[in-house]
Structure formats: structure tokens, C-alpha cells
CSV table of C-alpha atoms (C1' of nucleotides) in Angstrom, one decimal:
chain,number,residue,atom,x,y,z
A,1471,MET,CA,52.6,101.1,-99.0
A,1472,PHE,CA,55.4,99.0,-101.1
A,1473,SER,CA,58.8,100.4,-102.5
A,1474,LYS,CA,59.1,101.5,-106.3
A,1475,ALA,CA,61.2,98.5,-107.0
A,1476,THR,CA,58.3,96.4,-105.7
A,1477,GLU,CA,55.7,98.2,-107.5
A,1478,TYR,CA,57.9,98.2,-110.5
A,1479,ALA,CA,58.2,94.1,-109.7
A,1480,LEU,CA,54.6,93.4,-109.3
A,1481,ARG,CA,53.4,94.9,-112.6
A,1482,ALA,CA,56.5,94.1,-114.5
A,1483,THR,CA,55.7,90.5,-113.8
A,1484,ILE,CA,51.7,90.8,-114.3
A,1485,PHE,CA,52.7,92.0,-117.8
A,1486,ILE,CA,54.8,89.3,-118.5
A,1487,ALA,CA,52.3,86.5,-117.4
A,1488,GLN,CA,49.7,88.5,-119.7
A,1489,LYS,CA,52.0,88.6,-122.5
A,1490,GLY,CA,55.0,86.4,-122.5
A,1491,THR,CA,54.9,82.7,-123.2
A,1492,GLU,CA,58.2,80.8,-124.2
A,1493,ASP,CA,57.8,81.3,-127.8
A,1494,ASN,CA,56.5,84.9,-127.6
A,1495,LYS,CA,59.0,86.7,-124.8
A,1496,ILE,CA,58.9,90.2,-124.2
A,1497,GLY,CA,62.0,92.4,-124.1
A,1498,ILE,CA,62.7,94.6,-121.0
A,1499,GLY,CA,62.1,97.5,-123.7
A,1500,GLU,CA,58.2,96.9,-124.5
A,1501,ILE,CA,57.8,96.0,-120.5
A,1502,SER,CA,59.1,99.1,-119.4
A,1503,LYS,CA,57.2,101.2,-121.9
A,1504,ALA,CA,54.1,99.2,-121.1
A,1505,ILE,CA,54.2,99.6,-117.2
A,1506,ASP,CA,55.8,102.9,-116.9
A,1507,SER,CA,59.0,102.3,-115.6
A,1508,PRO,CA,62.4,103.0,-115.6
A,1509,PRO,CA,64.2,100.3,-118.2
A,1510,SER,CA,67.4,99.8,-116.5
A,1511,PHE,CA,66.2,99.8,-113.3
A,1512,THR,CA,63.4,97.6,-114.2
A,1513,ALA,CA,65.8,95.1,-115.6
A,1514,LYS,CA,67.8,94.9,-112.7
A,1515,ILE,CA,64.8,94.0,-110.7
A,1516,LEU,CA,63.8,91.1,-113.3
A,1517,GLN,CA,67.2,89.7,-113.0
A,1518,ALA,CA,66.8,89.1,-109.3
A,1519,LEU,CA,63.5,87.8,-109.6
A,1520,ARG,CA,64.9,85.1,-112.2
A,1521,LYS,CA,68.2,84.6,-110.7
A,1522,ASN,CA,67.2,84.2,-107.1
A,1523,ASN,CA,63.4,83.6,-107.0
A,1524,LYS,CA,62.6,81.8,-110.1
A,1525,ILE,CA,59.4,83.6,-110.4
A,1526,ILE,CA,60.4,84.6,-114.0
A,1527,ARG,CA,62.5,83.6,-116.5
A,1528,SER,CA,64.5,84.9,-119.8
A,1529,VAL,CA,66.9,84.5,-122.6
A,1530,SER,CA,69.2,86.6,-124.2
A,1531,GLY,CA,69.9,87.2,-127.9
A,1532,PRO,CA,67.5,87.8,-130.9
A,1533,ASN,CA,63.8,87.3,-129.8
A,1534,GLY,CA,65.0,87.0,-126.2
A,1535,GLY,CA,63.3,88.4,-123.6
A,1536,PHE,CA,61.8,87.7,-120.5
A,1537,TYR,CA,58.6,85.0,-119.7
A,1538,MET,CA,56.9,82.6,-117.6
A,1539,THR,CA,55.7,79.3,-117.2
A,1540,GLU,CA,52.3,77.7,-116.6
A,1541,LYS,CA,53.7,76.9,-112.7
A,1542,MET,CA,55.3,80.4,-112.1
A,1543,ARG,CA,52.0,82.0,-113.0
A,1544,LYS,CA,50.2,79.9,-110.3
A,1545,LEU,CA,52.4,81.7,-107.8
A,1546,PRO,CA,51.0,83.9,-105.5
A,1547,VAL,CA,51.3,87.4,-105.1
A,1548,ARG,CA,52.8,87.1,-102.0
A,1549,ALA,CA,55.6,85.1,-103.9
A,1550,ILE,CA,56.9,88.6,-105.6
A,1551,LEU,CA,56.4,90.6,-102.1
A,1552,GLU,CA,59.0,88.0,-100.4
A,1553,ALA,CA,61.2,88.0,-103.4
A,1554,MET,CA,61.1,91.7,-102.7
A,1555,GLY,CA,62.0,91.9,-99.3
A,1556,GLU,CA,58.4,92.8,-98.3
A,1557,ASN,CA,58.0,90.3,-96.1
A,1558,GLU,CA,59.1,92.7,-92.8
A,1559,MET,CA,56.8,95.1,-94.2
A,1560,LEU,CA,53.8,92.7,-93.7
A,1561,ASP,CA,54.9,91.4,-90.2
A,1562,LYS,CA,55.9,94.8,-88.7
A,1563,CYS,CA,54.5,96.9,-85.9
A,1564,VAL,CA,52.7,100.2,-87.1
A,1565,LEU,CA,54.2,101.6,-84.6
A,1566,GLY,CA,57.6,100.4,-85.8
A,1567,LEU,CA,58.4,99.0,-82.1
A,1568,GLU,CA,60.5,95.6,-82.6
A,1569,LYS,CA,59.6,94.3,-79.5
A,1570,CYS,CA,55.5,94.6,-80.2
A,1571,SER,CA,53.7,91.1,-80.1
A,1572,GLU,CA,51.0,89.0,-79.1
A,1573,THR,CA,52.4,89.4,-75.1
A,1574,LYS,CA,53.6,92.9,-75.6
A,1575,PRO,CA,51.4,94.2,-77.8
A,1576,CYS,CA,51.1,98.2,-79.0
A,1577,PRO,CA,48.0,100.1,-78.4
A,1578,MET,CA,47.4,99.5,-82.2
A,1579,HIS,CA,48.4,96.2,-82.4
A,1580,SER,CA,44.8,94.3,-82.0
A,1581,LYS,CA,43.0,96.2,-84.4
A,1582,TYR,CA,46.0,96.7,-87.2
A,1583,LYS,CA,46.4,92.5,-86.8
A,1584,ILE,CA,42.8,92.1,-88.2
A,1585,ILE,CA,43.8,94.4,-91.2
A,1586,LYS,CA,46.9,93.1,-91.7
A,1587,GLU,CA,45.5,89.7,-91.6
A,1588,GLN,CA,43.3,90.4,-94.6
A,1589,LEU,CA,45.9,91.9,-96.5
A,1590,ILE,CA,48.5,88.8,-96.4
A,1591,GLU,CA,45.2,86.7,-96.9
A,1592,LEU,CA,44.5,88.7,-100.0
A,1593,PHE,CA,48.2,88.6,-101.3
A,1594,GLU,CA,48.4,84.6,-100.6
A,1595,THR,CA,45.2,83.8,-102.6
A,1596,LYS,CA,45.6,86.2,-105.3
A,1597,THR,CA,48.0,84.4,-108.0
A,1598,ILE,CA,49.3,86.6,-110.6
A,1599,GLN,CA,47.8,84.4,-113.3
A,1600,HIS,CA,44.9,86.0,-111.7
A,1601,LEU,CA,45.5,89.5,-111.7
A,1602,ALA,CA,46.7,88.8,-115.5
A,1603,ASP,CA,43.3,87.0,-116.8
A,1604,ASP,CA,41.6,89.9,-115.0
A,1605,ILE,CA,43.2,92.5,-117.9
A,1606,LYS,CA,42.9,90.0,-120.6
A,1607,ASN,CA,38.9,90.2,-119.7
A,1608,GLY,CA,39.3,93.6,-119.8
A,1609,ALA,CA,37.6,95.1,-116.6
A,1610,VAL,CA,41.0,96.2,-115.4
A,1611,PHE,CA,44.6,97.9,-116.3
A,1612,ILE,CA,47.8,98.1,-115.6
A,1613,ASN,CA,49.0,101.0,-117.6
A,1614,ASN,CA,49.8,104.4,-116.4
A,1615,LYS,CA,48.6,106.4,-119.2
A,1616,SER,CA,45.8,108.0,-119.9
A,1617,LYS,CA,44.7,106.5,-123.2
B,1437,MET,CA,54.1,100.7,-93.6
B,1438,PHE,CA,55.1,104.1,-93.0
B,1439,SER,CA,58.3,105.8,-92.5
B,1440,LYS,CA,60.8,105.7,-89.7
B,1441,ALA,CA,59.8,109.6,-89.6
B,1442,THR,CA,56.2,109.1,-89.3
B,1443,GLU,CA,56.3,105.7,-86.3
B,1444,TYR,CA,58.7,108.2,-84.5
B,1445,ALA,CA,56.0,110.6,-84.7
B,1446,LEU,CA,53.2,108.6,-83.4
B,1447,ARG,CA,55.5,107.0,-80.6
B,1448,ALA,CA,56.7,110.5,-79.7
B,1449,THR,CA,53.0,112.0,-79.8
B,1450,ILE,CA,51.3,108.9,-77.8
B,1451,PHE,CA,54.2,109.3,-75.2
B,1452,ILE,CA,53.7,112.9,-74.7
B,1453,ALA,CA,49.7,112.4,-74.3
B,1454,GLN,CA,50.4,109.9,-72.0
B,1455,LYS,CA,52.9,111.9,-69.6
B,1456,GLY,CA,53.0,115.5,-70.5
B,1457,THR,CA,50.3,118.0,-69.3
B,1458,GLU,CA,51.3,121.9,-69.1
B,1459,ASP,CA,52.7,121.9,-65.9
B,1460,ASN,CA,54.7,118.6,-66.3
B,1461,LYS,CA,56.5,119.0,-69.7
B,1462,ILE,CA,58.8,116.5,-71.1
B,1463,GLY,CA,61.9,117.1,-72.5
B,1464,ILE,CA,63.3,115.5,-76.0
B,1465,GLY,CA,66.0,113.5,-73.8
B,1466,GLU,CA,63.1,112.0,-71.9
B,1467,ILE,CA,60.8,111.0,-74.9
B,1468,SER,CA,63.8,109.5,-77.3
B,1469,LYS,CA,64.7,107.6,-74.4
B,1470,ALA,CA,61.5,106.3,-73.9
B,1471,ILE,CA,60.2,105.8,-77.3
B,1472,ASP,CA,64.0,104.7,-78.3
B,1473,SER,CA,64.2,107.2,-81.2
B,1474,PRO,CA,67.2,109.3,-82.3
B,1475,PRO,CA,67.1,112.6,-80.1
B,1476,SER,CA,67.7,115.4,-83.0
B,1477,PHE,CA,65.9,113.7,-85.5
B,1478,THR,CA,62.7,113.4,-83.1
B,1479,ALA,CA,63.1,116.8,-82.6
B,1480,LYS,CA,62.9,117.9,-85.8
B,1481,ILE,CA,60.2,115.9,-86.2
B,1482,LEU,CA,57.9,117.2,-83.2
B,1483,GLN,CA,59.0,121.0,-84.0
B,1484,ALA,CA,57.3,120.7,-87.3
B,1485,LEU,CA,54.4,118.7,-85.3
B,1486,ARG,CA,53.9,122.0,-83.2
B,1487,LYS,CA,54.7,124.3,-85.9
B,1488,ASN,CA,52.6,123.0,-88.8
B,1489,ASN,CA,50.2,121.5,-87.4
B,1490,LYS,CA,49.3,122.4,-84.1
B,1491,ILE,CA,49.4,118.6,-82.8
B,1492,ILE,CA,51.4,119.5,-79.7
B,1493,ARG,CA,53.4,122.2,-77.9
B,1494,SER,CA,56.5,123.0,-76.4
B,1495,VAL,CA,58.1,125.7,-74.2
B,1496,SER,CA,62.0,126.7,-74.2
B,1497,GLY,CA,63.5,127.0,-71.0
B,1498,PRO,CA,64.0,125.6,-67.3
B,1499,ASN,CA,61.2,122.6,-67.1
B,1500,GLY,CA,60.4,123.3,-70.4
B,1501,GLY,CA,59.5,120.2,-72.8
B,1502,PHE,CA,56.1,119.2,-74.9
B,1503,TYR,CA,53.0,118.7,-73.9
B,1504,MET,CA,49.4,118.2,-75.6
B,1505,THR,CA,45.9,120.1,-74.5
B,1506,GLU,CA,42.9,118.2,-73.7
B,1507,LYS,CA,41.9,119.0,-77.3
B,1508,MET,CA,45.0,117.6,-79.0
B,1509,ARG,CA,44.8,114.3,-77.0
B,1510,LYS,CA,41.8,114.1,-78.7
B,1511,LEU,CA,42.9,114.7,-82.3
B,1512,PRO,CA,43.0,111.0,-84.7
B,1513,VAL,CA,45.5,109.2,-85.1
B,1514,ARG,CA,45.0,110.1,-88.6
B,1515,ALA,CA,45.9,113.9,-87.9
B,1516,ILE,CA,49.0,112.7,-87.2
B,1517,LEU,CA,49.6,110.9,-90.1
B,1518,GLU,CA,48.4,113.7,-92.4
B,1519,ALA,CA,51.0,116.0,-90.6
B,1520,MET,CA,53.6,113.4,-91.6
B,1521,GLY,CA,52.9,113.5,-95.3
B,1522,GLU,CA,51.4,109.8,-95.0
B,1523,ASN,CA,48.2,110.9,-96.7
B,1524,GLU,CA,49.1,110.1,-100.4
B,1525,MET,CA,50.3,106.3,-98.9
B,1526,LEU,CA,46.5,105.8,-97.4
B,1527,ASP,CA,45.1,107.0,-101.0
B,1528,LYS,CA,47.8,105.1,-103.3
B,1529,CYS,CA,47.2,102.5,-105.7
B,1530,VAL,CA,49.0,99.0,-104.3
B,1531,LEU,CA,50.8,98.6,-107.7
B,1532,GLY,CA,51.8,102.4,-107.9
B,1533,LEU,CA,49.6,103.5,-110.8
B,1534,GLU,CA,49.0,107.0,-110.8
B,1535,LYS,CA,45.9,106.6,-112.9
B,1536,CYS,CA,44.0,104.0,-111.0
B,1537,SER,CA,40.9,104.9,-109.9
B,1538,GLU,CA,37.2,103.2,-109.7
B,1539,THR,CA,36.5,103.7,-113.5
B,1540,LYS,CA,40.2,102.7,-114.2
B,1541,PRO,CA,41.0,100.2,-111.4
B,1542,CYS,CA,44.1,98.0,-111.2
B,1543,PRO,CA,44.1,94.1,-111.0
B,1544,MET,CA,44.3,94.4,-106.9
B,1545,HIS,CA,41.6,97.5,-106.9
B,1546,SER,CA,38.4,96.3,-105.9
B,1547,LYS,CA,39.9,94.0,-103.1
B,1548,TYR,CA,42.5,96.1,-101.9
B,1549,LYS,CA,39.9,99.4,-101.4
B,1550,ILE,CA,38.0,97.6,-99.0
B,1551,ILE,CA,41.1,96.7,-96.8
B,1552,LYS,CA,42.1,100.1,-97.1
B,1553,GLU,CA,39.2,101.7,-95.9
B,1554,GLN,CA,39.3,99.5,-92.6
B,1555,LEU,CA,42.5,101.0,-92.0
B,1556,ILE,CA,41.3,104.6,-92.9
B,1557,GLU,CA,38.4,104.3,-90.5
B,1558,LEU,CA,40.6,102.5,-87.9
B,1559,PHE,CA,43.1,105.8,-88.3
B,1560,GLU,CA,40.1,108.2,-88.1
B,1561,THR,CA,38.3,106.7,-85.1
B,1562,LYS,CA,40.9,106.2,-82.9
B,1563,THR,CA,42.3,109.3,-81.1
B,1564,ILE,CA,45.6,109.9,-79.3
B,1565,GLN,CA,44.2,109.8,-76.1
B,1566,HIS,CA,42.5,106.2,-76.9
B,1567,LEU,CA,45.9,104.9,-77.4
B,1568,ALA,CA,47.7,106.8,-74.1
B,1569,ASP,CA,44.8,105.7,-72.2
B,1570,ASP,CA,45.4,102.2,-73.2
B,1571,ILE,CA,48.9,102.4,-71.8
B,1572,LYS,CA,47.8,103.7,-68.7
B,1573,ASN,CA,45.6,101.1,-67.9
B,1574,GLY,CA,48.6,98.7,-68.5
B,1575,ALA,CA,47.7,96.5,-71.0
B,1576,VAL,CA,49.9,98.1,-73.8
B,1577,PHE,CA,53.4,99.4,-74.5
B,1578,ILE,CA,55.0,101.6,-76.4
B,1579,ASN,CA,58.7,101.1,-75.1
B,1580,ASN,CA,60.7,98.9,-77.3
B,1581,LYS,CA,63.0,97.6,-74.7
B,1582,SER,CA,63.3,94.1,-73.2
B,1583,LYS,CA,61.9,95.5,-69.6
C,821,DA,C1',70.5,141.1,-64.3
C,822,DT,C1',73.0,136.9,-64.9
C,823,DA,C1',73.5,132.0,-65.3
C,824,DA,C1',71.3,127.8,-66.5
C,825,DT,C1',68.0,125.0,-69.1
C,826,DT,C1',65.4,123.8,-73.2
C,827,DA,C1',63.2,124.0,-77.7
C,828,DA,C1',64.2,126.0,-82.4
C,829,DG,C1',66.6,125.8,-86.4
C,830,DG,C1',70.3,125.7,-89.8
C,831,DA,C1',74.3,123.2,-91.9
C,832,DC,C1',75.7,119.2,-93.1
C,833,DA,C1',76.8,113.8,-92.9
C,834,DA,C1',75.5,109.1,-93.4
C,835,DA,C1',72.7,105.5,-95.2
C,836,DT,C1',69.3,104.0,-98.2
C,837,DT,C1',66.7,103.7,-102.3
C,838,DT,C1',66.5,105.0,-107.2
C,839,DA,C1',68.1,105.3,-111.6
C,840,DT,C1',71.5,105.6,-115.7
C,841,DC,C1',75.4,104.0,-118.2
C,842,DC,C1',78.3,101.0,-120.3
C,843,DT,C1',80.6,96.4,-121.0
C,844,DT,C1',80.0,91.6,-121.4
C,845,DA,C1',77.8,87.2,-122.4
C,846,DA,C1',74.6,84.4,-124.5
C,847,DT,C1',71.6,83.5,-128.5
C,848,DT,C1',69.9,83.8,-133.0
C,849,DA,C1',69.7,84.5,-137.9
C,850,DT,C1',72.5,85.1,-141.8
D,1190,DA,C1',81.6,81.8,-138.7
D,1191,DT,C1',80.1,86.7,-138.4
D,1192,DA,C1',76.9,90.0,-136.9
D,1193,DA,C1',73.1,91.5,-135.1
D,1194,DT,C1',70.2,91.4,-130.8
D,1195,DT,C1',69.1,90.9,-126.2
D,1196,DA,C1',69.7,90.2,-121.3
D,1197,DA,C1',73.4,90.1,-117.5
D,1198,DG,C1',76.1,92.7,-114.6
D,1199,DG,C1',79.3,96.2,-112.9
D,1200,DA,C1',80.4,100.8,-111.3
D,1201,DT,C1',78.8,105.1,-110.5
D,1202,DA,C1',75.4,109.2,-109.8
D,1203,DA,C1',71.1,111.4,-108.3
D,1204,DA,C1',67.6,112.0,-105.1
D,1205,DT,C1',65.8,110.7,-100.7
D,1206,DT,C1',65.5,109.6,-96.0
D,1207,DT,C1',67.5,109.4,-91.8
D,1208,DG,C1',70.5,111.4,-88.5
D,1209,DT,C1',73.8,114.3,-86.0
D,1210,DC,C1',76.0,118.7,-84.8
D,1211,DC,C1',76.0,122.8,-82.9
D,1212,DT,C1',74.6,127.9,-82.9
D,1213,DT,C1',70.3,131.0,-81.9
D,1214,DA,C1',66.6,131.8,-79.0
D,1215,DA,C1',63.1,131.4,-75.5
D,1216,DT,C1',62.2,131.0,-70.6
D,1217,DT,C1',63.3,130.4,-66.1
D,1218,DA,C1',65.2,130.5,-61.5
D,1219,DT,C1',69.0,132.5,-58.5
DNA sequence: ATAATTAAGGACAAATTTATCCTTAATTAT
DNA sequence: ATAATTAAGGATAAATTTGTCCTTAATTAT
């Protein structure tokens, strides 16, 4: 569905929301280990989420790392997707037709549209905080390892 | 959602279903022009759909080209997706977690699952024929050009 | 039979995505 | 102030996807 970069962005952000606070920041090493992603590549992604999109924060130096403010945690998942350039995906015709639209639909359009709207609704109503809380409540996971 | 290769596969197959019969085969030139796709790349894809998956047929030589049998036209859209290796996509966790499952779900799992099931249902019930007929009936399009 | 036409298939090229490594800058603790 | 720690950022590499081109094989029309 999404690129690997976006998958890492989602996992990392959720992890930071769950564990990182201003006085307990999390390093890229811990993050990439926890979410099973390549550290340097993940770092790049987090840099962008910070600099361009203000979805997370970071500070350098000892005890530095990443964290999120209350406000940031309340952003919808969609904000991450948007930041990662996945807006096009959520907009796009299944058949890849540039010109597909309500007035000139492709043969999948009407049925696909209904499903896509649910997807968008989901990404817009679920906040990062919600997902982090679910993990804290213990019913749900974000790591990729067996145990 | 899907790769470009899959988009071309879907469009080309629908176009062949709509226009190609055993005694009126369609050449790769006409196909790629109609669906706005790179001819050689599209040819590769159609070769595979023919050889490995028997979703379309072709014959070389003058008046050669691609066509589909009745039976082939009745295949669900899902058959094309499967042929193009998109099964994993329809199965995969939104967050890209290898281990995400009913018993060890990611925080998006339960809601995402419901939507994905609708998507699969759609691809399994819609046949290639259905889509081709919709175009013939004139309400719906598959070309990418303005007029 | 020969020539013409069209798909099959192989080799290769370009573009994009994913990933690594190294140096620099910022921040903190001593 | 100095040393240690950690993210920022640039350069580059590897892998994958997308795309092209050319030769070969199959088929048909003459």
C-alpha cells in the first residue's frame, strides 16, 4: 500500500509518541531497533518529518533524541501520510488514469471510491496518540520480532 | 496502490477484453496507444500474462495480436492482480509488519482489515468482462486522453 | 517459396527507491 | 573549556522498477 519509507515513518512516529517525552528523548538507535528498520534511512525520514512537517521534534547531544509534544501526538495519521507524499496515492485512480474523475470515471471508479473514502476517514480520525495508547494498553504491537 | 506494471496490465487486459476476439486480434501498438502506456514495456507484461497466467492469448504474424476467450473474460480482476504479484499487497499490514496477525495485531489492524476485505471482495466479484461491458455501454472510460 | 507482419525474448539503459557511510553541527556533562 | 554524545546533512551505493531497442521466431498473404 505505502512505500517502505512511509511504513518506517508510521512505525517510528508511533513509537516516539509512545515512548518519547521532552525529558526522555529516544535515540535513532533505539527507535530503529524497536521498529526493525535501517537506522540511517530512518534517520533521514525523521529529519524530514521534523524539519519540513513539524510532526516530531529532536535535539542533538547527550541525552538527545526524538520526542513529540501533546499537540503533535494529536495529529491524525493522515498528517504523516501527507508528509511522506502519499496524498497522491489516496487520490489516485486504481487503473492509474490521470483523467479519471466523477464526470469521466474509469470502470472501477464508483465502487473503488467508496472504499477509498473509508480509508481516508480512518486515517483522518485516528490520531497518532490513539495508536500509541493502544500499544500502551497492551492489546496491540508495533515490533516486528517474534517475542 | 498498485505498481505501474499492474496498472498497465489492468488497462490492457480490459481493452483487449473489450475489443479483441479470435478473428479480430489487437496489436500491441493499438493497445498501448489506446491505454497510454509504453509499448515495449506493455508487451513484456502481456507476454507474461499469456505465458505464465493464461489470462490472454496472442498470435504472431500478419493480423496477429492479442485477444481473449469467453472463459478468460470471465476471470475476476483479482486474477490479473495475482498474476502481477500483487497478492502480497492485498495481504500486507499497513505498517509493513511481517508479524502482524489476528493474534498479534498492529494498532491499525482491526479497522484496516475491514476495508481491505471490501477491496478484495470487489476484485473477486468484478470480472474483466464486467468492466469491458461498462465501457461498451458508454458510461465509463479507459483512455487517458482529454477527448 | 518468399516477403511482410507481428509477437517473443534478450540485453541493456534510465529512473526511482532504499540503504549506507562519513563529516559536521549542536548540545550536554565533566 | 574540553570531551563525549547525538542528530543533521551530504555523498554515494545498491536494489528495484520502469522503459527501450534489437534480433528471433511464428504466422500469414502473395
